[in-house]
Amino acid sequence: MIPRYTRPEMAAIWEPLTRFKIWFEIEAHAADAQAELGVIPKEAAKTIWARGKDAQFDVARIDEIEREVKHDVIAFLTHLAEFVGPESRFVHQGMTSSDVLDTCFNVQLTRAADFLIADVDKVLAALKKRAFEHKMTPTIGRSHAIHAEPITFGLKLAVAYAEFSRARARLVAARKEVATCAISGSVGTFAHIDPRVEEHVAKAMGLAVEPISTQIIPRDRHAMYFATLGVIASSVERLATEIRHLQRTEVLEAEEFFSEGQKGSSSMPHKRNPVLTENLTGLSRMVRAYVTPAMENVVLWHERDISHSSAERMLAPDATVTLDFALNRLAGLIEKLVIYPENMQKNLDRLGGLIHSQRLLTALTQKGCSREDSYRLVQRNAMPVWRGEGDFETLLKKDAELKKYLSDAEISEQFDLGYHFKHVDTIFRRVFGES
């Protein structure tokens, strides 16, 4: 995490003090359950809560203890004892470090997911608003980056809306999958702690019980979580790349908002560069980069090891913070995106009508011309236009062989732009519902 690409709300989830507060809650809830089961005195559980709930945990002090004991959870428990006093001997009974670490980790991931779901909702809202604004704005559709056939700019944005709708559903599923709690003790057998303690802590922390935890919560859950973030980052980059292409000088169908006083280049005063979308491309690459170590963390020795721990300490904050920043930047970018319908029309007209070639091909086949001959007749008139040698419709009307099948009026009929948009309403209903 670096401040430049960090929003404070998401960063706060990963701060040491937040982590220690969650650790305390886990330990205190476990103590409550232990007290109800008669394992520890009820007064001890009350004291743990009373003296720890509002304790001002000293991160520097915990770090100092850890430098001596070389164990983060023991360092925390030692510091907690400084607040709780003699009753601290009842804290952590029957538990192991992973019970605290993994349950806390999943609490943090679910909180991060809640932010990310809200971020995706902002992107969806921006896309929907702009899609309806340009529902019938004609533009050229491209395949292989080459002019293909007409679409609308609203359809471009509807495609992105549908993609981010899927992203939201995946994120909700990933949150549910990772929201589990393990309080099962060493190697996960509950030998030293009653499973009912786990059930109590899980409910108190808003988690589900991990069916079998071995000592750690299985990392396939986390791998799916970070893989989902990686897919969402790819969707961010896909949309950012589309905008970058549309902002090219030769295209200029859409452009990032350029504010008063903004500078595009240190040397060329005329420049207006797609810096936000280029930034989103780079950030997306970083989020995806964390997917591989998350996948590799699934592979641990026997009932546990900690080869995953160091990787998670870096990848979890960085991936969630970076994607949070990227999604918010993307939402703002779409809200303020400058769109140029007149340039879209210029580009539609750029190839002299060639974008209607498929209609001519189909019309000829429907008049009895073989597909092979239809393709040949249309292509031989299209290629000169491609080279800048004439107008497509004019050349077609001069082709004697083609005129055996189509009259001048029938040829002109195939150049109707509106023909391509007759099902836009149907597509919008599929994407956005009846709104």
Tab-separated table of N, CA and C in Angstrom, residues 4-100:
chain	number	residue	atom	x	y	z
A	4	ARG	N	-0.550	7.163	-2.432
A	4	ARG	CA	-1.038	7.678	-3.713
A	4	ARG	C	-2.245	6.888	-4.225
A	5	TYR	N	-2.268	5.594	-3.961
A	5	TYR	CA	-3.336	4.741	-4.467
A	5	TYR	C	-4.118	4.084	-3.327
A	6	THR	N	-4.306	4.822	-2.245
A	6	THR	CA	-4.952	4.266	-1.059
A	6	THR	C	-6.073	5.180	-0.594
A	7	ARG	N	-7.233	4.580	-0.339
A	7	ARG	CA	-8.341	5.304	0.298
A	7	ARG	C	-8.354	4.910	1.773
A	8	PRO	N	-8.466	5.904	2.659
A	8	PRO	CA	-8.269	5.634	4.086
A	8	PRO	C	-9.240	4.621	4.685
A	9	GLU	N	-10.474	4.577	4.172
A	9	GLU	CA	-11.460	3.658	4.745
A	9	GLU	C	-11.027	2.208	4.573
A	10	MET	N	-10.533	1.871	3.383
A	10	MET	CA	-10.075	0.503	3.150
A	10	MET	C	-8.768	0.236	3.886
A	11	ALA	N	-7.869	1.197	3.894
A	11	ALA	CA	-6.580	1.009	4.560
A	11	ALA	C	-6.765	0.737	6.045
A	12	ALA	N	-7.780	1.355	6.643
A	12	ALA	CA	-8.002	1.199	8.085
A	12	ALA	C	-8.265	-0.243	8.475
A	13	ILE	N	-8.830	-1.022	7.560
A	13	ILE	CA	-9.107	-2.437	7.849
A	13	ILE	C	-7.827	-3.186	8.176
A	14	TRP	N	-6.725	-2.761	7.556
A	14	TRP	CA	-5.476	-3.521	7.641
A	14	TRP	C	-4.475	-2.910	8.617
A	15	GLU	N	-4.874	-1.863	9.324
A	15	GLU	CA	-3.962	-1.261	10.292
A	15	GLU	C	-3.767	-2.182	11.489
A	16	PRO	N	-2.589	-2.194	12.085
A	16	PRO	CA	-2.324	-3.080	13.235
A	16	PRO	C	-3.343	-2.927	14.356
A	17	LEU	N	-3.735	-1.696	14.658
A	17	LEU	CA	-4.667	-1.490	15.757
A	17	LEU	C	-6.011	-2.154	15.472
A	18	THR	N	-6.466	-2.097	14.223
A	18	THR	CA	-7.706	-2.780	13.850
A	18	THR	C	-7.567	-4.280	14.076
A	19	ARG	N	-6.447	-4.813	13.639
A	19	ARG	CA	-6.198	-6.251	13.800
A	19	ARG	C	-6.225	-6.651	15.270
A	20	PHE	N	-5.579	-5.865	16.126
A	20	PHE	CA	-5.526	-6.217	17.547
A	20	PHE	C	-6.908	-6.119	18.201
A	21	LYS	N	-7.706	-5.179	17.762
A	21	LYS	CA	-9.066	-5.073	18.303
A	21	LYS	C	-9.893	-6.289	17.917
A	22	ILE	N	-9.717	-6.748	16.695
A	22	ILE	CA	-10.439	-7.954	16.263
A	22	ILE	C	-9.934	-9.166	17.042
A	23	TRP	N	-8.621	-9.256	17.223
A	23	TRP	CA	-8.067	-10.359	18.019
A	23	TRP	C	-8.707	-10.381	19.412
A	24	PHE	N	-8.804	-9.202	20.023
A	24	PHE	CA	-9.405	-9.144	21.353
A	24	PHE	C	-10.846	-9.637	21.320
A	25	GLU	N	-11.620	-9.191	20.345
A	25	GLU	CA	-13.018	-9.613	20.257
A	25	GLU	C	-13.124	-11.126	20.151
A	26	ILE	N	-12.283	-11.724	19.339
A	26	ILE	CA	-12.301	-13.181	19.185
A	26	ILE	C	-12.008	-13.859	20.517
A	27	GLU	N	-10.973	-13.392	21.186
A	27	GLU	CA	-10.597	-13.979	22.474
A	27	GLU	C	-11.698	-13.769	23.515
A	28	ALA	N	-12.299	-12.583	23.532
A	28	ALA	CA	-13.320	-12.274	24.532
A	28	ALA	C	-14.604	-13.063	24.284
A	29	HIS	N	-14.992	-13.187	23.026
A	29	HIS	CA	-16.170	-14.000	22.715
A	29	HIS	C	-15.926	-15.464	23.069
A	30	ALA	N	-14.724	-15.939	22.814
A	30	ALA	CA	-14.385	-17.317	23.186
A	30	ALA	C	-14.463	-17.489	24.702
A	31	ALA	N	-14.003	-16.491	25.432
A	31	ALA	CA	-14.073	-16.551	26.892
A	31	ALA	C	-15.523	-16.599	27.366
A	32	ASP	N	-16.392	-15.829	26.728
A	32	ASP	CA	-17.811	-15.875	27.075
A	32	ASP	C	-18.366	-17.286	26.933
A	33	ALA	N	-18.060	-17.912	25.797
A	33	ALA	CA	-18.551	-19.272	25.554
A	33	ALA	C	-17.962	-20.257	26.553
A	34	GLN	N	-16.676	-20.105	26.841
A	34	GLN	CA	-16.029	-20.975	27.824
A	34	GLN	C	-16.686	-20.816	29.194
A	35	ALA	N	-17.042	-19.601	29.545
A	35	ALA	CA	-17.685	-19.349	30.834
A	35	ALA	C	-19.063	-20.010	30.895
A	36	GLU	N	-19.832	-19.925	29.818
A	36	GLU	CA	-21.152	-20.541	29.780
A	36	GLU	C	-21.057	-22.060	29.900
A	37	LEU	N	-19.959	-22.613	29.393
A	37	LEU	CA	-19.754	-24.062	29.468
A	37	LEU	C	-19.132	-24.478	30.800
A	38	GLY	N	-18.793	-23.507	31.644
A	38	GLY	CA	-18.217	-23.811	32.938
A	38	GLY	C	-16.736	-24.121	32.912
A	39	VAL	N	-16.071	-23.793	31.804
A	39	VAL	CA	-14.637	-24.075	31.685
A	39	VAL	C	-13.826	-23.018	32.433
A	40	ILE	N	-14.290	-21.774	32.374
A	40	ILE	CA	-13.634	-20.697	33.123
A	40	ILE	C	-14.691	-19.978	33.938
A	41	PRO	N	-14.298	-19.261	34.995
A	41	PRO	CA	-15.294	-18.541	35.804
A	41	PRO	C	-15.994	-17.439	35.003
A	42	LYS	N	-17.288	-17.264	35.234
A	42	LYS	CA	-18.028	-16.219	34.530
A	42	LYS	C	-17.504	-14.830	34.864
A	43	GLU	N	-17.054	-14.654	36.102
A	43	GLU	CA	-16.508	-13.360	36.483
A	43	GLU	C	-15.238	-13.045	35.708
A	44	ALA	N	-14.467	-14.098	35.390
A	44	ALA	CA	-13.246	-13.902	34.607
A	44	ALA	C	-13.590	-13.399	33.207
A	45	ALA	N	-14.627	-14.004	32.589
A	45	ALA	CA	-15.051	-13.555	31.253
A	45	ALA	C	-15.510	-12.109	31.293
A	46	LYS	N	-16.246	-11.731	32.344
A	46	LYS	CA	-16.703	-10.345	32.466
A	46	LYS	C	-15.526	-9.385	32.630
A	47	THR	N	-14.527	-9.811	33.400
A	47	THR	CA	-13.353	-8.965	33.615
A	47	THR	C	-12.575	-8.782	32.318
A	48	ILE	N	-12.446	-9.861	31.550
A	48	ILE	CA	-11.733	-9.778	30.266
A	48	ILE	C	-12.384	-8.730	29.374
A	49	TRP	N	-13.716	-8.759	29.286
A	49	TRP	CA	-14.431	-7.775	28.476
A	49	TRP	C	-14.288	-6.368	29.054
A	50	ALA	N	-14.479	-6.261	30.348
A	50	ALA	CA	-14.495	-4.942	30.984
A	50	ALA	C	-13.160	-4.227	30.854
A	51	ARG	N	-12.077	-4.981	30.993
A	51	ARG	CA	-10.757	-4.346	30.978
A	51	ARG	C	-10.120	-4.309	29.579
A	52	GLY	N	-10.647	-5.089	28.682
A	52	GLY	CA	-10.054	-5.116	27.339
A	52	GLY	C	-10.837	-4.377	26.283
A	53	LYS	N	-12.145	-4.195	26.527
A	53	LYS	CA	-13.012	-3.608	25.494
A	53	LYS	C	-12.572	-2.213	25.087
A	54	ASP	N	-12.239	-1.396	26.048
A	54	ASP	CA	-11.851	-0.011	25.762
A	54	ASP	C	-10.353	0.219	25.937
A	55	ALA	N	-9.604	-0.879	25.995
A	55	ALA	CA	-8.155	-0.761	26.185
A	55	ALA	C	-7.516	-0.073	24.976
A	56	GLN	N	-6.581	0.785	25.238
A	56	GLN	CA	-5.832	1.440	24.173
A	56	GLN	C	-4.569	0.615	23.895
A	57	PHE	N	-4.731	-0.352	23.004
A	57	PHE	CA	-3.602	-1.236	22.728
A	57	PHE	C	-2.444	-0.432	22.138
A	58	ASP	N	-1.271	-0.705	22.619
A	58	ASP	CA	-0.056	0.010	22.224
A	58	ASP	C	0.699	-0.826	21.203
A	59	VAL	N	0.598	-0.423	19.950
A	59	VAL	CA	1.230	-1.195	18.877
A	59	VAL	C	2.738	-1.287	19.093
A	60	ALA	N	3.336	-0.188	19.503
A	60	ALA	CA	4.787	-0.185	19.747
A	60	ALA	C	5.153	-1.157	20.857
A	61	ARG	N	4.326	-1.223	21.891
A	61	ARG	CA	4.577	-2.146	23.000
A	61	ARG	C	4.465	-3.596	22.539
A	62	ILE	N	3.472	-3.890	21.734
A	62	ILE	CA	3.310	-5.250	21.210
A	62	ILE	C	4.506	-5.623	20.336
A	63	ASP	N	4.947	-4.687	19.515
A	63	ASP	CA	6.123	-4.935	18.670
A	63	ASP	C	7.361	-5.191	19.529
A	64	GLU	N	7.468	-4.450	20.618
A	64	GLU	CA	8.609	-4.624	21.523
A	64	GLU	C	8.614	-6.034	22.119
A	65	ILE	N	7.449	-6.475	22.552
A	65	ILE	CA	7.355	-7.824	23.124
A	65	ILE	C	7.652	-8.871	22.047
A	66	GLU	N	7.137	-8.655	20.842
A	66	GLU	CA	7.356	-9.633	19.768
A	66	GLU	C	8.830	-9.770	19.417
A	67	ARG	N	9.575	-8.675	19.509
A	67	ARG	CA	11.010	-8.770	19.224
A	67	ARG	C	11.703	-9.726	20.182
A	68	GLU	N	11.139	-9.862	21.370
A	68	GLU	CA	11.719	-10.786	22.358
A	68	GLU	C	11.181	-12.203	22.182
A	69	VAL	N	9.847	-12.332	22.088
A	69	VAL	CA	9.258	-13.682	22.086
A	69	VAL	C	9.189	-14.292	20.685
A	70	LYS	N	9.359	-13.464	19.660
A	70	LYS	CA	9.339	-13.927	18.261
A	70	LYS	C	8.002	-14.583	17.881
A	71	HIS	N	6.904	-14.073	18.430
A	71	HIS	CA	5.586	-14.656	18.157
A	71	HIS	C	4.538	-13.563	18.319
A	72	ASP	N	3.807	-13.261	17.246
A	72	ASP	CA	2.915	-12.113	17.273
A	72	ASP	C	1.715	-12.298	18.203
A	73	VAL	N	1.108	-13.480	18.197
A	73	VAL	CA	-0.066	-13.684	19.051
A	73	VAL	C	0.327	-13.690	20.526
A	74	ILE	N	1.452	-14.347	20.854
A	74	ILE	CA	1.917	-14.328	22.248
A	74	ILE	C	2.226	-12.897	22.681
A	75	ALA	N	2.812	-12.116	21.804
A	75	ALA	CA	3.110	-10.719	22.128
A	75	ALA	C	1.824	-9.965	22.457
A	76	PHE	N	0.789	-10.200	21.652
A	76	PHE	CA	-0.493	-9.542	21.917
A	76	PHE	C	-1.090	-10.005	23.239
A	77	LEU	N	-1.076	-11.315	23.483
A	77	LEU	CA	-1.657	-11.837	24.721
A	77	LEU	C	-0.908	-11.331	25.949
A	78	THR	N	0.393	-11.188	25.799
A	78	THR	CA	1.195	-10.645	26.908
A	78	THR	C	0.797	-9.204	27.202
A	79	HIS	N	0.607	-8.430	26.128
A	79	HIS	CA	0.180	-7.032	26.299
A	79	HIS	C	-1.236	-6.964	26.860
A	80	LEU	N	-2.116	-7.836	26.392
A	80	LEU	CA	-3.484	-7.863	26.895
A	80	LEU	C	-3.504	-8.141	28.398
A	81	ALA	N	-2.611	-9.016	28.837
A	81	ALA	CA	-2.539	-9.356	30.262
A	81	ALA	C	-2.195	-8.133	31.110
A	82	GLU	N	-1.477	-7.186	30.512
A	82	GLU	CA	-1.125	-5.969	31.241
A	82	GLU	C	-2.367	-5.143	31.563
A	83	PHE	N	-3.423	-5.306	30.787
A	83	PHE	CA	-4.686	-4.623	31.041
A	83	PHE	C	-5.612	-5.470	31.914
A	84	VAL	N	-5.690	-6.750	31.601
A	84	VAL	CA	-6.684	-7.622	32.226
A	84	VAL	C	-6.278	-8.048	33.631
A	85	GLY	N	-5.003	-8.275	33.837
A	85	GLY	CA	-4.537	-8.719	35.148
A	85	GLY	C	-4.607	-10.222	35.313
A	86	PRO	N	-4.747	-10.711	36.544
A	86	PRO	CA	-4.686	-12.151	36.816
A	86	PRO	C	-5.671	-12.997	36.002
A	87	GLU	N	-6.846	-12.441	35.698
A	87	GLU	CA	-7.841	-13.203	34.929
A	87	GLU	C	-7.382	-13.484	33.502
A	88	SER	N	-6.300	-12.874	33.077
A	88	SER	CA	-5.800	-13.116	31.726
A	88	SER	C	-5.365	-14.566	31.531
A	89	ARG	N	-5.190	-15.314	32.654
A	89	ARG	CA	-4.805	-16.718	32.508
A	89	ARG	C	-5.917	-17.547	31.866
A	90	PHE	N	-7.131	-16.988	31.862
A	90	PHE	CA	-8.257	-17.699	31.258
A	90	PHE	C	-8.449	-17.348	29.775
A	91	VAL	N	-7.641	-16.423	29.269
A	91	VAL	CA	-7.706	-16.046	27.847
A	91	VAL	C	-6.991	-17.111	27.015
A	92	HIS	N	-7.554	-17.432	25.872
A	92	HIS	CA	-6.892	-18.295	24.884
A	92	HIS	C	-6.848	-19.767	25.320
A	93	GLN	N	-7.669	-20.148	26.288
A	93	GLN	CA	-7.621	-21.525	26.758
A	93	GLN	C	-8.128	-22.486	25.685
A	94	GLY	N	-7.318	-23.489	25.401
A	94	GLY	CA	-7.665	-24.493	24.407
A	94	GLY	C	-7.523	-24.044	22.971
A	95	MET	N	-7.124	-22.789	22.778
A	95	MET	CA	-7.018	-22.234	21.427
A	95	MET	C	-5.579	-22.281	20.941
A	96	THR	N	-5.433	-22.134	19.627
A	96	THR	CA	-4.115	-22.010	19.021
A	96	THR	C	-4.060	-20.707	18.230
A	97	SER	N	-2.865	-20.297	17.880
A	97	SER	CA	-2.696	-18.984	17.232
A	97	SER	C	-3.530	-18.853	15.969
A	98	SER	N	-3.595	-19.906	15.187
A	98	SER	CA	-4.326	-19.830	13.923
A	98	SER	C	-5.807	-19.574	14.130
A	99	ASP	N	-6.351	-20.010	15.271
A	99	ASP	CA	-7.753	-19.710	15.554
A	99	ASP	C	-7.986	-18.202	15.523
A	100	VAL	N	-7.053	-17.476	16.112
A	100	VAL	CA	-7.169	-16.020	16.174
A	100	VAL	C	-6.803	-15.393	14.828
